Short mmCIF file of C-alpha atoms in Angstrom, two decimals:
data_model
loop_
_atom_site.label_atom_id
_atom_site.label_comp_id
_atom_site.label_asym_id
_atom_site.label_seq_id
_atom_site.Cartn_x
_atom_site.Cartn_y
_atom_site.Cartn_z
CA MET K 1 -4.24 20.46 1.03
CA LYS K 2 -6.98 20.20 -1.55
CA GLY K 3 -4.52 21.30 -4.28
CA LEU K 4 -1.99 18.64 -3.25
CA LEU K 5 -4.73 15.97 -3.31
CA ILE K 6 -5.75 17.07 -6.81
CA LYS K 7 -2.08 16.98 -7.86
CA ASP K 8 -1.64 13.40 -6.61
CA CYS K 9 -4.97 12.30 -8.14
CA LYS K 10 -3.87 13.76 -11.52
CA LEU K 11 -0.55 11.93 -11.10
CA MET K 12 -2.45 8.76 -10.42
CA LYS K 13 -4.52 9.37 -13.53
CA ASN K 14 -1.30 9.66 -15.54
CA ASN K 15 -0.27 6.28 -14.18
CA ALA K 16 -3.61 4.64 -14.83
CA MET K 17 -1.96 1.83 -16.80
CA PHE K 18 -0.15 0.76 -13.60
CA LEU K 19 -3.53 0.47 -11.82
CA VAL K 20 -5.07 -1.45 -14.69
CA ILE K 21 -2.15 -3.88 -14.59
CA ILE K 22 -2.65 -4.35 -10.86
CA ILE K 23 -6.31 -5.14 -11.42
CA ILE K 24 -5.59 -7.61 -14.28
CA MET K 25 -2.82 -9.33 -12.25
CA SER K 26 -5.12 -9.55 -9.21
CA ILE K 27 -7.81 -11.24 -11.26
CA GLY K 28 -5.32 -13.60 -12.86
CA PHE K 29 -3.59 -14.54 -9.64
CA ALA K 30 -6.82 -14.97 -7.74
CA ALA K 31 -8.34 -17.19 -10.44
CA GLY K 32 -5.05 -19.08 -11.11
CA MET K 33 -4.42 -19.75 -7.45
CA LYS K 34 -8.09 -20.58 -6.85
CA ASN K 35 -7.99 -18.19 -3.92
CA ALA K 36 -10.31 -15.24 -4.24
CA PHE K 37 -8.79 -13.49 -1.20
CA PHE K 38 -5.37 -13.12 -2.85
CA ALA K 39 -6.58 -10.15 -4.86
CA ILE K 40 -7.37 -8.17 -1.74
CA GLY K 41 -3.94 -8.47 -0.20
CA TYR K 42 -2.04 -8.10 -3.45
CA ALA K 43 -3.89 -5.09 -4.73
CA THR K 44 -4.03 -3.16 -1.46
CA ALA K 45 -0.30 -3.70 -0.79
CA LEU K 46 0.71 -2.52 -4.26
CA ILE K 47 -1.63 0.44 -4.21
CA SER K 48 -0.40 1.53 -0.83
CA ILE K 49 3.14 1.40 -2.15
CA PHE K 50 2.01 3.49 -5.13
CA SER K 51 0.81 6.18 -2.73
CA VAL K 52 4.31 6.32 -1.24
CA ASN K 53 5.86 6.64 -4.66
CA THR K 54 4.12 9.98 -5.22
CA ILE K 55 6.88 11.45 -3.03
CA ALA K 56 9.44 10.39 -5.59
CA TYR K 57 7.45 12.17 -8.30
CA ASP K 58 7.41 15.27 -6.14
CA GLU K 59 11.21 15.11 -5.76
CA TYR K 60 11.74 14.50 -9.48
CA ASP K 61 13.49 17.27 -11.42
CA ASN K 62 14.01 19.36 -8.25
CA GLY K 63 10.30 19.67 -7.65
CA MET K 64 10.26 20.00 -3.86
CA PRO K 65 11.70 23.56 -3.80
CA HIS K 66 9.07 24.55 -6.33
CA LEU K 67 6.31 22.81 -4.37
CA PHE K 68 7.30 24.56 -1.16
CA SER K 69 7.45 27.93 -2.85
CA LEU K 70 3.68 27.64 -3.06
CA PRO K 71 1.59 28.28 0.08
CA VAL K 72 2.27 24.72 1.34
CA SER K 73 4.11 23.87 4.55
CA ARG K 74 5.85 20.66 5.34
CA LYS K 75 3.19 19.92 7.93
CA ILE K 76 0.41 20.23 5.31
CA TYR K 77 2.46 18.20 2.85
CA VAL K 78 2.89 15.34 5.34
CA LYS K 79 -0.85 15.41 6.25
CA GLU K 80 -1.78 15.32 2.58
CA LYS K 81 0.44 12.29 1.95
CA TYR K 82 -1.22 10.38 4.78
CA VAL K 83 -4.72 11.44 3.71
CA PHE K 84 -3.95 10.44 0.10
CA ALA K 85 -2.55 7.10 1.21
CA ILE K 86 -5.63 6.35 3.26
CA LEU K 87 -7.97 7.41 0.44
CA ILE K 88 -6.20 5.46 -2.29
CA SER K 89 -5.93 2.39 -0.07
CA ALA K 90 -9.65 2.54 0.76
CA VAL K 91 -10.51 2.84 -2.93
CA GLY K 92 -8.06 0.04 -3.78
CA MET K 93 -9.37 -2.21 -1.08
CA THR K 94 -12.93 -1.63 -2.29
CA ILE K 95 -12.08 -2.52 -5.88
CA ALA K 96 -10.03 -5.52 -4.70
CA THR K 97 -12.96 -6.71 -2.60
CA ILE K 98 -15.29 -6.50 -5.55
CA ILE K 99 -12.78 -8.39 -7.70
CA SER K 100 -12.44 -11.03 -4.98
CA PHE K 101 -16.21 -11.37 -4.67
CA VAL K 102 -16.61 -11.81 -8.46
CA VAL K 103 -13.76 -14.38 -8.56
CA SER K 104 -15.24 -16.31 -5.67
CA VAL K 105 -18.60 -16.41 -7.47
CA PHE K 106 -16.93 -17.48 -10.70
CA LEU K 107 -14.98 -20.20 -8.89
CA LYS K 108 -18.18 -21.19 -6.99
CA GLU K 109 -16.52 -20.79 -3.59
CA GLN K 110 -18.59 -20.00 -0.60
CA TYR K 111 -17.03 -17.78 2.06
CA GLY K 112 -18.72 -16.72 5.27
CA ILE K 113 -18.90 -13.17 6.57
CA ASN K 114 -16.32 -13.99 9.24
CA GLU K 115 -13.74 -14.95 6.59
CA TRP K 116 -14.39 -11.74 4.61
CA ILE K 117 -14.03 -9.63 7.77
CA ALA K 118 -10.87 -11.46 8.76
CA ILE K 119 -9.15 -11.00 5.37
CA LEU K 120 -10.22 -7.36 5.10
CA SER K 121 -8.95 -6.65 8.62
CA LEU K 122 -5.66 -8.31 7.86
CA SER K 123 -5.28 -6.38 4.59
CA MET K 124 -6.11 -3.15 6.38
CA PHE K 125 -3.49 -3.98 9.08
CA VAL K 126 -0.84 -4.70 6.45
CA THR K 127 -1.71 -1.52 4.53
CA ILE K 128 -1.42 0.56 7.72
CA LEU K 129 1.86 -1.15 8.61
CA ILE K 130 3.28 -0.45 5.10
CA GLN K 131 2.23 3.19 5.17
CA GLY K 132 3.13 3.70 8.82
CA VAL K 133 6.67 2.48 8.20
CA VAL K 134 7.40 3.51 4.65
CA LEU K 135 5.95 7.03 4.56
CA PRO K 136 7.97 8.43 7.47
CA VAL K 137 11.18 6.76 6.19
CA ARG K 138 10.54 8.04 2.68
CA MET K 139 9.93 11.57 3.89
CA LYS K 140 12.96 11.59 6.23
CA PHE K 141 15.57 10.43 3.71
CA ASP K 142 16.23 11.59 0.18
CA SER K 143 15.66 9.35 -2.84
CA GLU K 144 18.95 7.50 -2.51
CA LYS K 145 19.30 7.12 1.25
CA HIS K 146 15.74 5.91 1.77
CA LYS K 147 16.56 2.70 -0.16
CA MET K 148 19.22 1.78 2.37
CA ALA K 149 16.98 2.83 5.26
CA MET K 150 14.14 0.65 3.95
CA MET K 151 16.49 -2.38 3.78
CA VAL K 152 17.38 -1.77 7.41
CA VAL K 153 13.74 -1.36 8.45
CA PHE K 154 12.47 -4.43 6.61
CA GLY K 155 15.48 -6.44 7.76
CA ALA K 156 14.60 -5.51 11.36
CA LEU K 157 10.96 -6.49 10.76
CA ALA K 158 12.05 -9.83 9.33
CA ALA K 159 14.33 -10.40 12.28
CA ILE K 160 11.48 -9.61 14.71
CA VAL K 161 9.16 -12.03 12.91
CA GLY K 162 11.86 -14.70 12.83
CA ILE K 163 12.62 -14.33 16.53
CA THR K 164 8.87 -14.44 17.35
CA PHE K 165 8.46 -17.70 15.43
CA ALA K 166 11.62 -19.14 17.05
CA LEU K 167 10.44 -18.24 20.55
CA ALA K 168 6.99 -19.63 19.85
CA GLU K 169 8.47 -22.90 18.68
CA MET K 170 10.82 -23.02 21.65
CA PHE K 171 7.92 -22.58 24.09
CA GLY K 172 5.73 -25.05 22.19
CA ILE K 173 3.21 -22.48 20.94
CA ASN K 174 1.46 -23.43 17.69
CA LEU K 175 1.04 -20.19 15.70
CA GLU K 176 -1.24 -21.80 13.16
#
């Protein structure tokens, strides 16, 4: 698994410009929207999606047969993808939290510890949700079929959220 983690970290290093763009956009959006917390959600969601895209790089140019000719089983490969996703999300969330803190100081906004804990918990939940849904679908289907499967999955999630809001409104529950 260590070799796979090194491979994905080197791949991430090759795509460093993508990460720099995420950081710059996070700073710009957070400052422009005058909401320091935006950077946390934006950066962690994009970075968690980046971790899923490493599977596409593994499949590129018929790389999976070569990868599995090494002493790597599918079980180890799946474990490594989850470990890598957790690691990169934790690093991304830490960087985004630092950015948010700097932007909040720059904008002279005062947030309490409860607000920071709430937004970090929500970002962690969204990251786990993204990785928990996208990683298995991405591993199950090939590069073309997973696009259709993802539309179905996110369509179902949107329907569930819509039905939840409709039921809450029907029963007079204020979700705010």
